[in-house]
PDB file of C-alpha atoms and ligand atoms in Angstrom:
ATOM      1  CA  MET A   1     -29.885  20.005  37.471  1.00  0.00           C
ATOM      2  CA  SER A   2     -32.854  19.733  39.721  1.00  0.00           C
ATOM      3  CA  ARG A   3     -35.202  22.650  39.758  1.00  0.00           C
ATOM      4  CA  SER A   4     -37.922  23.807  42.120  1.00  0.00           C
ATOM      5  CA  THR A   5     -41.400  22.412  41.629  1.00  0.00           C
ATOM      6  CA  SER A   6     -42.906  25.323  43.577  1.00  0.00           C
ATOM      7  CA  ILE A   7     -42.070  28.642  41.923  1.00  0.00           C
ATOM      8  CA  ASP A   8     -43.812  31.926  41.179  1.00  0.00           C
ATOM      9  CA  LEU A   9     -44.657  32.363  37.475  1.00  0.00           C
ATOM     10  CA  GLU A  10     -42.656  35.679  37.217  1.00  0.00           C
ATOM     11  CA  ASP A  11     -39.570  34.067  38.727  1.00  0.00           C
ATOM     12  CA  PHE A  12     -40.008  31.048  36.418  1.00  0.00           C
ATOM     13  CA  VAL A  13     -40.155  33.243  33.309  1.00  0.00           C
ATOM     14  CA  ARG A  14     -37.054  35.061  34.505  1.00  0.00           C
ATOM     15  CA  GLU A  15     -35.289  31.743  35.121  1.00  0.00           C
ATOM     16  CA  SER A  16     -36.382  30.530  31.664  1.00  0.00           C
ATOM     17  CA  GLU A  17     -35.053  33.668  29.939  1.00  0.00           C
ATOM     18  CA  GLU A  18     -31.716  33.357  31.687  1.00  0.00           C
ATOM     19  CA  PHE A  19     -31.438  29.638  30.824  1.00  0.00           C
ATOM     20  CA  VAL A  20     -32.310  30.047  27.096  1.00  0.00           C
ATOM     21  CA  ALA A  21     -30.266  33.213  26.720  1.00  0.00           C
ATOM     22  CA  ALA A  22     -27.235  31.319  28.080  1.00  0.00           C
ATOM     23  CA  HIS A  23     -27.444  28.924  25.083  1.00  0.00           C
ATOM     24  CA  HIS A  24     -28.929  30.798  22.119  1.00  0.00           C
ATOM     25  CA  ALA A  25     -28.993  34.195  20.491  1.00  0.00           C
ATOM     26  CA  ARG A  26     -32.191  36.184  20.301  1.00  0.00           C
ATOM     27  CA  ARG A  27     -34.287  35.984  17.150  1.00  0.00           C
ATOM     28  CA  THR A  28     -33.784  38.728  14.680  1.00  0.00           C
ATOM     29  CA  ALA A  29     -36.549  39.744  12.245  1.00  0.00           C
ATOM     30  CA  ALA A  30     -34.836  37.685   9.536  1.00  0.00           C
ATOM     31  CA  SER A  31     -34.447  34.503  11.654  1.00  0.00           C
ATOM     32  CA  ALA A  32     -38.095  34.802  12.849  1.00  0.00           C
ATOM     33  CA  ARG A  33     -39.229  34.841   9.200  1.00  0.00           C
ATOM     34  CA  GLU A  34     -37.108  31.766   8.480  1.00  0.00           C
ATOM     35  CA  ALA A  35     -38.532  29.909  11.466  1.00  0.00           C
ATOM     36  CA  VAL A  36     -42.151  30.622  10.443  1.00  0.00           C
ATOM     37  CA  SER A  37     -41.497  29.444   6.886  1.00  0.00           C
ATOM     38  CA  PHE A  38     -41.654  25.719   7.861  1.00  0.00           C
ATOM     39  CA  SER A  39     -44.274  24.299  10.197  1.00  0.00           C
ATOM     40  CA  VAL A  40     -43.592  20.686   9.226  1.00  0.00           C
ATOM     41  CA  LEU A  41     -40.394  18.817   8.648  1.00  0.00           C
ATOM     42  CA  PRO A  42     -38.525  20.713   6.044  1.00  0.00           C
ATOM     43  CA  GLU A  43     -37.075  18.919   2.916  1.00  0.00           C
ATOM     44  CA  LYS A  44     -33.359  19.378   3.240  1.00  0.00           C
ATOM     45  CA  PRO A  45     -30.177  17.809   1.989  1.00  0.00           C
ATOM     46  CA  ALA A  46     -29.069  14.906   4.174  1.00  0.00           C
ATOM     47  CA  GLU A  47     -26.055  16.702   5.601  1.00  0.00           C
ATOM     48  CA  VAL A  48     -28.203  19.678   6.659  1.00  0.00           C
ATOM     49  CA  GLU A  49     -30.782  17.398   8.150  1.00  0.00           C
ATOM     50  CA  ALA A  50     -28.121  15.392  10.111  1.00  0.00           C
ATOM     51  CA  ARG A  51     -26.635  18.630  11.560  1.00  0.00           C
ATOM     52  CA  GLU A  52     -29.998  19.984  12.514  1.00  0.00           C
ATOM     53  CA  LEU A  53     -31.101  16.684  13.998  1.00  0.00           C
ATOM     54  CA  ALA A  54     -27.971  16.602  16.198  1.00  0.00           C
ATOM     55  CA  GLU A  55     -28.593  20.182  17.321  1.00  0.00           C
ATOM     56  CA  ALA A  56     -32.244  19.431  18.081  1.00  0.00           C
ATOM     57  CA  LEU A  57     -31.414  16.364  20.213  1.00  0.00           C
ATOM     58  CA  THR A  58     -28.711  18.129  22.068  1.00  0.00           C
ATOM     59  CA  TRP A  59     -31.040  21.002  22.872  1.00  0.00           C
ATOM     60  CA  ARG A  60     -33.766  18.677  24.098  1.00  0.00           C
ATOM     61  CA  ARG A  61     -31.299  16.922  26.445  1.00  0.00           C
ATOM     62  CA  THR A  62     -30.005  20.269  27.639  1.00  0.00           C
ATOM     63  CA  THR A  63     -33.494  21.549  28.366  1.00  0.00           C
ATOM     64  CA  TYR A  64     -34.511  18.241  30.013  1.00  0.00           C
ATOM     65  CA  ASP A  65     -31.438  18.136  32.291  1.00  0.00           C
ATOM     66  CA  ALA A  66     -32.029  21.760  33.304  1.00  0.00           C
ATOM     67  CA  GLY A  67     -35.621  21.088  34.331  1.00  0.00           C
ATOM     68  CA  PHE A  68     -37.242  22.755  31.219  1.00  0.00           C
ATOM     69  CA  GLY A  69     -37.754  19.589  29.169  1.00  0.00           C
ATOM     70  CA  TRP A  70     -41.098  18.504  30.612  1.00  0.00           C
ATOM     71  CA  ILE A  71     -42.347  21.411  32.762  1.00  0.00           C
ATOM     72  CA  ASP A  72     -45.878  20.149  33.221  1.00  0.00           C
ATOM     73  CA  GLY A  73     -44.951  16.486  33.281  1.00  0.00           C
ATOM     74  CA  PRO A  74     -45.359  14.054  36.157  1.00  0.00           C
ATOM     75  CA  VAL A  75     -42.389  14.255  38.570  1.00  0.00           C
ATOM     76  CA  GLU A  76     -42.164  10.423  38.710  1.00  0.00           C
ATOM     77  CA  HIS A  77     -41.355  10.379  35.030  1.00  0.00           C
ATOM     78  CA  GLY A  78     -38.819  13.171  35.051  1.00  0.00           C
ATOM     79  CA  GLY A  79     -41.237  16.084  34.651  1.00  0.00           C
ATOM     80  CA  ARG A  80     -41.322  19.110  36.822  1.00  0.00           C
ATOM     81  CA  GLY A  81     -44.902  18.824  37.858  1.00  0.00           C
ATOM     82  CA  LEU A  82     -45.774  22.445  37.263  1.00  0.00           C
ATOM     83  CA  PRO A  83     -49.201  23.652  35.806  1.00  0.00           C
ATOM     84  CA  SER A  84     -49.439  23.697  32.003  1.00  0.00           C
ATOM     85  CA  HIS A  85     -49.477  27.573  31.914  1.00  0.00           C
ATOM     86  CA  PHE A  86     -45.793  27.350  33.022  1.00  0.00           C
ATOM     87  CA  ALA A  87     -45.048  25.251  30.019  1.00  0.00           C
ATOM     88  CA  ASP A  88     -46.850  27.725  27.756  1.00  0.00           C
ATOM     89  CA  ALA A  89     -44.835  30.535  29.348  1.00  0.00           C
ATOM     90  CA  TYR A  90     -41.609  28.663  28.669  1.00  0.00           C
ATOM     91  CA  ARG A  91     -42.584  28.153  25.023  1.00  0.00           C
ATOM     92  CA  THR A  92     -43.257  31.925  24.642  1.00  0.00           C
ATOM     93  CA  VAL A  93     -39.783  32.631  26.006  1.00  0.00           C
ATOM     94  CA  GLU A  94     -38.093  30.001  23.700  1.00  0.00           C
ATOM     95  CA  ARG A  95     -39.829  31.526  20.586  1.00  0.00           C
ATOM     96  CA  ARG A  96     -37.797  34.756  21.158  1.00  0.00           C
ATOM     97  CA  PHE A  97     -34.530  32.805  20.675  1.00  0.00           C
ATOM     98  CA  GLN A  98     -32.932  30.998  17.789  1.00  0.00           C
ATOM     99  CA  VAL A  99     -33.353  27.561  19.299  1.00  0.00           C
ATOM    100  CA  PRO A 100     -32.973  24.324  17.120  1.00  0.00           C
ATOM    101  CA  ASP A 101     -36.045  23.168  15.185  1.00  0.00           C
ATOM    102  CA  GLU A 102     -38.405  21.127  17.416  1.00  0.00           C
ATOM    103  CA  ALA A 103     -39.937  19.318  14.408  1.00  0.00           C
ATOM    104  CA  TYR A 104     -37.467  16.448  14.879  1.00  0.00           C
ATOM    105  CA  THR A 105     -38.855  15.539  18.321  1.00  0.00           C
ATOM    106  CA  ARG A 106     -42.380  16.840  17.927  1.00  0.00           C
ATOM    107  CA  PHE A 107     -43.999  13.425  17.438  1.00  0.00           C
ATOM    108  CA  SER A 108     -42.449  12.035  20.640  1.00  0.00           C
ATOM    109  CA  VAL A 109     -43.384  15.159  22.694  1.00  0.00           C
ATOM    110  CA  ALA A 110     -46.752  16.075  21.326  1.00  0.00           C
ATOM    111  CA  ILE A 111     -48.276  12.757  20.379  1.00  0.00           C
ATOM    112  CA  LEU A 112     -46.460   9.666  21.691  1.00  0.00           C
ATOM    113  CA  CYS A 113     -45.783  10.761  25.316  1.00  0.00           C
ATOM    114  CA  PRO A 114     -49.379  11.835  25.965  1.00  0.00           C
ATOM    115  CA  THR A 115     -50.550   8.556  24.369  1.00  0.00           C
ATOM    116  CA  LEU A 116     -48.273   6.538  26.586  1.00  0.00           C
ATOM    117  CA  LEU A 117     -49.347   8.514  29.713  1.00  0.00           C
ATOM    118  CA  GLU A 118     -52.914   7.686  28.985  1.00  0.00           C
ATOM    119  CA  HIS A 119     -52.744   4.122  27.634  1.00  0.00           C
ATOM    120  CA  ALA A 120     -49.437   2.427  28.427  1.00  0.00           C
ATOM    121  CA  ASP A 121     -49.059   0.296  31.603  1.00  0.00           C
ATOM    122  CA  ALA A 122     -46.855   1.404  34.467  1.00  0.00           C
ATOM    123  CA  THR A 123     -43.796  -0.554  33.365  1.00  0.00           C
ATOM    124  CA  LEU A 124     -43.846   0.960  29.839  1.00  0.00           C
ATOM    125  CA  ARG A 125     -44.355   4.464  31.216  1.00  0.00           C
ATOM    126  CA  ALA A 126     -41.431   4.100  33.553  1.00  0.00           C
ATOM    127  CA  GLU A 127     -39.243   2.660  30.716  1.00  0.00           C
ATOM    128  CA  LEU A 128     -40.118   5.028  27.963  1.00  0.00           C
ATOM    129  CA  LEU A 129     -41.452   8.418  28.949  1.00  0.00           C
ATOM    130  CA  SER A 130     -38.182   9.928  30.228  1.00  0.00           C
ATOM    131  CA  PRO A 131     -35.964   8.742  27.349  1.00  0.00           C
ATOM    132  CA  LEU A 132     -38.569   9.983  24.818  1.00  0.00           C
ATOM    133  CA  ARG A 133     -38.831  13.432  26.442  1.00  0.00           C
ATOM    134  CA  ARG A 134     -35.060  13.669  26.679  1.00  0.00           C
ATOM    135  CA  ALA A 135     -34.720  12.487  23.011  1.00  0.00           C
ATOM    136  CA  ASP A 136     -32.509   9.560  24.046  1.00  0.00           C
ATOM    137  CA  LEU A 137     -35.204   7.762  22.017  1.00  0.00           C
ATOM    138  CA  VAL A 138     -36.547   9.246  18.840  1.00  0.00           C
ATOM    139  CA  SER A 139     -39.903   8.072  17.520  1.00  0.00           C
ATOM    140  CA  CYS A 140     -42.005   8.012  14.283  1.00  0.00           C
ATOM    141  CA  GLN A 141     -45.659   7.361  13.504  1.00  0.00           C
ATOM    142  CA  LEU A 142     -46.390   4.176  11.580  1.00  0.00           C
ATOM    143  CA  PHE A 143     -50.061   4.721  10.630  1.00  0.00           C
ATOM    144  CA  SER A 144     -50.581   5.600   6.950  1.00  0.00           C
ATOM    145  CA  GLU A 145     -50.424   2.943   4.299  1.00  0.00           C
ATOM    146  CA  PRO A 146     -50.670   3.049   0.500  1.00  0.00           C
ATOM    147  CA  ASP A 147     -54.426   2.326   0.745  1.00  0.00           C
ATOM    148  CA  ALA A 148     -55.060   3.801   4.216  1.00  0.00           C
ATOM    149  CA  GLY A 149     -54.224   7.535   4.251  1.00  0.00           C
ATOM    150  CA  SER A 150     -57.156   9.853   4.938  1.00  0.00           C
ATOM    151  CA  ASP A 151     -59.186   6.576   5.379  1.00  0.00           C
ATOM    152  CA  LEU A 152     -56.963   5.212   8.180  1.00  0.00           C
ATOM    153  CA  ALA A 153     -59.458   2.588   9.254  1.00  0.00           C
ATOM    154  CA  SER A 154     -58.529   0.635   6.079  1.00  0.00           C
ATOM    155  CA  VAL A 155     -55.146  -0.340   7.685  1.00  0.00           C
ATOM    156  CA  ARG A 156     -54.063  -3.732   6.447  1.00  0.00           C
ATOM    157  CA  THR A 157     -50.660  -4.321   8.108  1.00  0.00           C
ATOM    158  CA  ARG A 158     -51.165  -7.535  10.051  1.00  0.00           C
ATOM    159  CA  ALA A 159     -49.727  -8.393  13.456  1.00  0.00           C
ATOM    160  CA  THR A 160     -50.083 -12.073  14.466  1.00  0.00           C
ATOM    161  CA  ARG A 161     -49.370 -13.220  18.027  1.00  0.00           C
ATOM    162  CA  GLU A 162     -46.894 -16.014  18.536  1.00  0.00           C
ATOM    163  CA  GLY A 163     -46.402 -16.601  22.275  1.00  0.00           C
ATOM    164  CA  ASP A 164     -45.155 -13.370  23.983  1.00  0.00           C
ATOM    165  CA  ALA A 165     -44.498 -11.609  20.719  1.00  0.00           C
ATOM    166  CA  TRP A 166     -46.206 -10.358  17.604  1.00  0.00           C
ATOM    167  CA  THR A 167     -45.008 -10.803  14.075  1.00  0.00           C
ATOM    168  CA  VAL A 168     -45.786  -7.877  11.798  1.00  0.00           C
ATOM    169  CA  THR A 169     -46.148  -7.879   7.998  1.00  0.00           C
ATOM    170  CA  GLY A 170     -47.271  -5.007   5.862  1.00  0.00           C
ATOM    171  CA  GLN A 171     -46.292  -1.602   4.451  1.00  0.00           C
ATOM    172  CA  LYS A 172     -46.457   1.959   5.877  1.00  0.00           C
ATOM    173  CA  VAL A 173     -45.903   5.120   3.946  1.00  0.00           C
ATOM    174  CA  TRP A 174     -45.253   8.877   4.443  1.00  0.00           C
ATOM    175  CA  THR A 175     -43.498   8.058   7.715  1.00  0.00           C
ATOM    176  CA  SER A 176     -41.774  11.273   8.792  1.00  0.00           C
ATOM    177  CA  GLY A 177     -38.378  10.768  10.303  1.00  0.00           C
ATOM    178  CA  ALA A 178     -38.396   6.951  10.028  1.00  0.00           C
ATOM    179  CA  HIS A 179     -34.724   6.895   8.937  1.00  0.00           C
ATOM    180  CA  TYR A 180     -33.514   8.390  12.278  1.00  0.00           C
ATOM    181  CA  SER A 181     -36.136   6.958  14.695  1.00  0.00           C
ATOM    182  CA  GLN A 182     -35.394   4.103  17.081  1.00  0.00           C
ATOM    183  CA  VAL A 183     -39.057   3.342  17.783  1.00  0.00           C
ATOM    184  CA  GLY A 184     -42.321   3.691  15.943  1.00  0.00           C
ATOM    185  CA  LEU A 185     -45.946   3.874  17.102  1.00  0.00           C
ATOM    186  CA  LEU A 186     -47.513   1.171  14.968  1.00  0.00           C
ATOM    187  CA  LEU A 187     -51.155   0.579  14.145  1.00  0.00           C
ATOM    188  CA  ALA A 188     -51.769  -2.992  12.988  1.00  0.00           C
ATOM    189  CA  ARG A 189     -54.674  -5.272  12.372  1.00  0.00           C
ATOM    190  CA  THR A 190     -54.546  -8.086  14.976  1.00  0.00           C
ATOM    191  CA  GLU A 191     -57.958  -9.665  14.577  1.00  0.00           C
ATOM    192  CA  ALA A 192     -58.200 -11.722  11.381  1.00  0.00           C
ATOM    193  CA  GLY A 193     -61.223 -10.771   9.368  1.00  0.00           C
ATOM    194  CA  SER A 194     -61.909  -7.639  11.324  1.00  0.00           C
ATOM    195  CA  ARG A 195     -63.055  -4.568   9.484  1.00  0.00           C
ATOM    196  CA  ARG A 196     -62.594  -0.845   9.780  1.00  0.00           C
ATOM    197  CA  HIS A 197     -61.867   0.494  13.310  1.00  0.00           C
ATOM    198  CA  ARG A 198     -62.358  -2.853  14.966  1.00  0.00           C
ATOM    199  CA  GLY A 199     -59.549  -5.414  15.476  1.00  0.00           C
ATOM    200  CA  LEU A 200     -56.731  -2.858  15.427  1.00  0.00           C
ATOM    201  CA  THR A 201     -53.957  -2.735  18.056  1.00  0.00           C
ATOM    202  CA  ALA A 202     -51.225  -0.187  18.827  1.00  0.00           C
ATOM    203  CA  PHE A 203     -47.638  -1.187  19.507  1.00  0.00           C
ATOM    204  CA  LEU A 204     -44.281   0.578  20.050  1.00  0.00           C
ATOM    205  CA  ILE A 205     -41.958  -1.293  17.701  1.00  0.00           C
ATOM    206  CA  ASP A 206     -38.159  -1.142  17.495  1.00  0.00           C
ATOM    207  CA  MET A 207     -37.257   0.247  14.065  1.00  0.00           C
ATOM    208  CA  ASP A 208     -33.725  -1.188  14.001  1.00  0.00           C
ATOM    209  CA  GLN A 209     -34.389  -4.888  13.321  1.00  0.00           C
ATOM    210  CA  PRO A 210     -34.041  -7.238  10.324  1.00  0.00           C
ATOM    211  CA  GLY A 211     -37.824  -7.356   9.593  1.00  0.00           C
ATOM    212  CA  ILE A 212     -37.966  -3.580   8.957  1.00  0.00           C
ATOM    213  CA  GLU A 213     -36.740  -1.836   5.869  1.00  0.00           C
ATOM    214  CA  VAL A 214     -36.960   2.001   5.646  1.00  0.00           C
ATOM    215  CA  ARG A 215     -36.906   3.319   2.045  1.00  0.00           C
ATOM    216  CA  PRO A 216     -36.661   7.137   1.913  1.00  0.00           C
ATOM    217  CA  ILE A 217     -38.992   8.930  -0.492  1.00  0.00           C
ATOM    218  CA  HIS A 218     -36.718  11.338  -2.348  1.00  0.00           C
ATOM    219  CA  GLN A 219     -38.441  14.678  -3.148  1.00  0.00           C
ATOM    220  CA  MET A 220     -37.507  16.822  -6.092  1.00  0.00           C
ATOM    221  CA  THR A 221     -36.559  19.578  -3.601  1.00  0.00           C
ATOM    222  CA  GLY A 222     -33.546  17.444  -2.535  1.00  0.00           C
ATOM    223  CA  GLY A 223     -34.772  16.134   0.811  1.00  0.00           C
ATOM    224  CA  ALA A 224     -36.177  12.844   2.002  1.00  0.00           C
ATOM    225  CA  SER A 225     -37.931  13.410   5.267  1.00  0.00           C
ATOM    226  CA  PHE A 226     -40.691  10.841   4.452  1.00  0.00           C
ATOM    227  CA  SER A 227     -40.148   7.076   3.997  1.00  0.00           C
ATOM    228  CA  GLU A 228     -41.911   3.985   3.059  1.00  0.00           C
ATOM    229  CA  VAL A 229     -41.512   1.377   5.746  1.00  0.00           C
ATOM    230  CA  PHE A 230     -41.746  -2.327   4.821  1.00  0.00           C
ATOM    231  CA  LEU A 231     -42.446  -4.773   7.658  1.00  0.00           C
ATOM    232  CA  ASP A 232     -41.668  -8.381   6.769  1.00  0.00           C
ATOM    233  CA  GLY A 233     -41.734 -10.624   9.778  1.00  0.00           C
ATOM    234  CA  ALA A 234     -40.862  -7.682  12.104  1.00  0.00           C
ATOM    235  CA  VAL A 235     -41.208  -8.627  15.763  1.00  0.00           C
ATOM    236  CA  VAL A 236     -42.680  -6.616  18.657  1.00  0.00           C
ATOM    237  CA  PRO A 237     -42.958  -8.108  22.127  1.00  0.00           C
ATOM    238  CA  ASP A 238     -46.422  -8.164  23.679  1.00  0.00           C
ATOM    239  CA  SER A 239     -44.959  -5.980  26.480  1.00  0.00           C
ATOM    240  CA  ARG A 240     -44.716  -3.222  23.889  1.00  0.00           C
ATOM    241  CA  ARG A 241     -48.436  -3.318  23.228  1.00  0.00           C
ATOM    242  CA  ILE A 242     -50.052   0.007  24.014  1.00  0.00           C
ATOM    243  CA  GLY A 243     -53.559  -0.493  25.378  1.00  0.00           C
ATOM    244  CA  PRO A 244     -55.770  -3.560  25.058  1.00  0.00           C
ATOM    245  CA  GLU A 245     -55.801  -5.849  22.047  1.00  0.00           C
ATOM    246  CA  GLY A 246     -58.326  -4.651  19.439  1.00  0.00           C
ATOM    247  CA  GLN A 247     -58.496  -1.138  20.970  1.00  0.00           C
ATOM    248  CA  GLY A 248     -55.785   0.486  18.841  1.00  0.00           C
ATOM    249  CA  TRP A 249     -58.215   2.980  17.270  1.00  0.00           C
ATOM    250  CA  SER A 250     -59.131   4.493  20.675  1.00  0.00           C
ATOM    251  CA  VAL A 251     -55.481   4.534  21.627  1.00  0.00           C
ATOM    252  CA  ILE A 252     -54.256   6.494  18.651  1.00  0.00           C
ATOM    253  CA  MET A 253     -57.237   8.853  18.305  1.00  0.00           C
TER     254      MET A 253
HETATM  255  C1  LIG B 301     -46.411  16.728   6.428  1.00  0.00           C
HETATM  256  C2  LIG B 301     -46.949  15.388   6.561  1.00  0.00           C
HETATM  257  C3  LIG B 301     -46.382  14.441   7.447  1.00  0.00           C
HETATM  258  C4  LIG B 301     -46.991  13.171   7.533  1.00  0.00           C
HETATM  259  N1  LIG B 301     -46.301  12.352   8.412  1.00  0.00           N
HETATM  260  C5  LIG B 301     -46.838  11.157   8.625  1.00  0.00           C
HETATM  261  C6  LIG B 301     -46.237  10.195   9.533  1.00  0.00           C
HETATM  262  O1  LIG B 301     -45.217  10.460  10.162  1.00  0.00           O
HETATM  263  N2  LIG B 301     -46.801   8.964   9.686  1.00  0.00           N
HETATM  264  C7  LIG B 301     -47.935   8.618   8.960  1.00  0.00           C
HETATM  265  O2  LIG B 301     -48.405   7.503   9.229  1.00  0.00           O
HETATM  266  N3  LIG B 301     -48.555   9.427   8.134  1.00  0.00           N
HETATM  267  C8  LIG B 301     -47.935  10.652   7.820  1.00  0.00           C
HETATM  268  N4  LIG B 301     -48.530  11.551   6.947  1.00  0.00           N
HETATM  269  C9  LIG B 301     -49.613  11.042   6.097  1.00  0.00           C
HETATM  270  C10 LIG B 301     -50.992  11.575   6.525  1.00  0.00           C
HETATM  271  O3  LIG B 301     -51.224  11.330   7.833  1.00  0.00           O
HETATM  272  C11 LIG B 301     -52.079  11.005   5.591  1.00  0.00           C
HETATM  273  O4  LIG B 301     -52.158   9.689   5.708  1.00  0.00           O
HETATM  274  C12 LIG B 301     -51.787  11.340   4.244  1.00  0.00           C
HETATM  275  O5  LIG B 301     -51.497  12.745   4.045  1.00  0.00           O
HETATM  276  C13 LIG B 301     -53.044  11.012   3.378  1.00  0.00           C
HETATM  277  O6  LIG B 301     -52.454  10.966   2.080  1.00  0.00           O
HETATM  278  P1  LIG B 301     -52.934   9.957   0.998  1.00  0.00           P
HETATM  279  O7  LIG B 301     -51.780  10.094  -0.043  1.00  0.00           O
HETATM  280  O8  LIG B 301     -53.119   8.621   1.560  1.00  0.00           O
HETATM  281  O9  LIG B 301     -54.183  10.650   0.437  1.00  0.00           O
HETATM  282  P2  LIG B 301     -55.571  10.028   0.281  1.00  0.00           P
HETATM  283  O10 LIG B 301     -56.160   9.620   1.650  1.00  0.00           O
HETATM  284  O11 LIG B 301     -55.562   9.111  -0.809  1.00  0.00           O
HETATM  285  O12 LIG B 301     -56.381  11.291  -0.206  1.00  0.00           O
HETATM  286  C14 LIG B 301     -56.108  11.914  -1.481  1.00  0.00           C
HETATM  287  C15 LIG B 301     -56.984  13.208  -1.595  1.00  0.00           C
HETATM  288  O13 LIG B 301     -58.334  12.773  -1.587  1.00  0.00           O
HETATM  289  C16 LIG B 301     -59.041  13.516  -0.567  1.00  0.00           C
HETATM  290  N5  LIG B 301     -60.022  12.683   0.062  1.00  0.00           N
HETATM  291  C17 LIG B 301     -59.811  11.536   0.711  1.00  0.00           C
HETATM  292  N6  LIG B 301     -60.954  10.956   1.118  1.00  0.00           N
HETATM  293  C18 LIG B 301     -61.959  11.812   0.776  1.00  0.00           C
HETATM  294  C19 LIG B 301     -63.401  11.850   0.978  1.00  0.00           C
HETATM  295  N7  LIG B 301     -64.002  10.865   1.644  1.00  0.00           N
HETATM  296  N8  LIG B 301     -64.055  12.916   0.484  1.00  0.00           N
HETATM  297  C20 LIG B 301     -63.409  13.912  -0.137  1.00  0.00           C
HETATM  298  N9  LIG B 301     -62.081  13.936  -0.389  1.00  0.00           N
HETATM  299  C21 LIG B 301     -61.393  12.935   0.095  1.00  0.00           C
HETATM  300  C22 LIG B 301     -57.955  13.937   0.409  1.00  0.00           C
HETATM  301  O14 LIG B 301     -58.331  15.127   1.139  1.00  0.00           O
HETATM  302  C23 LIG B 301     -56.808  14.164  -0.504  1.00  0.00           C
HETATM  303  O15 LIG B 301     -56.822  15.486  -1.104  1.00  0.00           O
HETATM  304  C24 LIG B 301     -48.024  12.819   6.793  1.00  0.00           C
HETATM  305  C25 LIG B 301     -48.607  13.766   5.875  1.00  0.00           C
HETATM  306  C26 LIG B 301     -48.085  14.978   5.714  1.00  0.00           C
HETATM  307  C27 LIG B 301     -48.723  15.901   4.758  1.00  0.00           C
END
């Protein structure tokens, strides 16, 4: 449904209330406590995670199609073009209802899309922003490595250019949601012999390919929301490079 891009805030809040109320029950004191109890991806059994993921993706698509999925986003990329306080007002409305957990799409919405808006070329922005905001594509963050956690500038995963594509070899760890993501924002060392923040490049790599193996890290609480990700000859086209070669640190920060 196409919604107005010129609307009074009060009318917008009323419209938002009607929309969310048509799909979800209001929060009770008990459901509010439960929602506050996890601020990151919760560790849950696989079948619970699969159900919640499906609900979260369906809700993102419903909100997007109704004009509430990217309220302050650029109209040319499927956003509604309203000022950011309208998006804040919508979030306030949503918090009063028992909507699906947004953690499953938070990386796409809060980190990847703003990064692409700022650093990706026009072709990539046109190709990726709308599917990411609508959760037709789910993404993960391929930054941390066994020896590059807090000290991220120690990244050792290598990407080597061969013609129009890069071949990637290395290991990532603590990747949230890797097992259900279709794409990952990858930080890799592209300049041989470079040190620290220099010589790193950012890419958006397809997760479903022979050169990538995702191994879930099973927690004693029963869940496995984090994974190790092994890249062994994984391929990413140069057209999926985000920002200039060697400038990956500025892109991801
Ligand atoms: C909920 C959650 C989700 C995450 N999701 C992702 C993800 O999707 N993708 C991803 O790439 N990463 C993810 N991470 C990993 C995260 O970004 C960090 O890389 C990771 O938490 C660092 O852990 P490490 O085991 O490498 O710790 P280390 O970096 O080895 O640190 C171990 C301890 O030493 C301390 N320490 C380190 N350096 C210093 C210093 N110089 N001085 C004093 N103390 C120091 C740290 O504070 C910590 O207590 C996630 C982490 C969490 C907690």
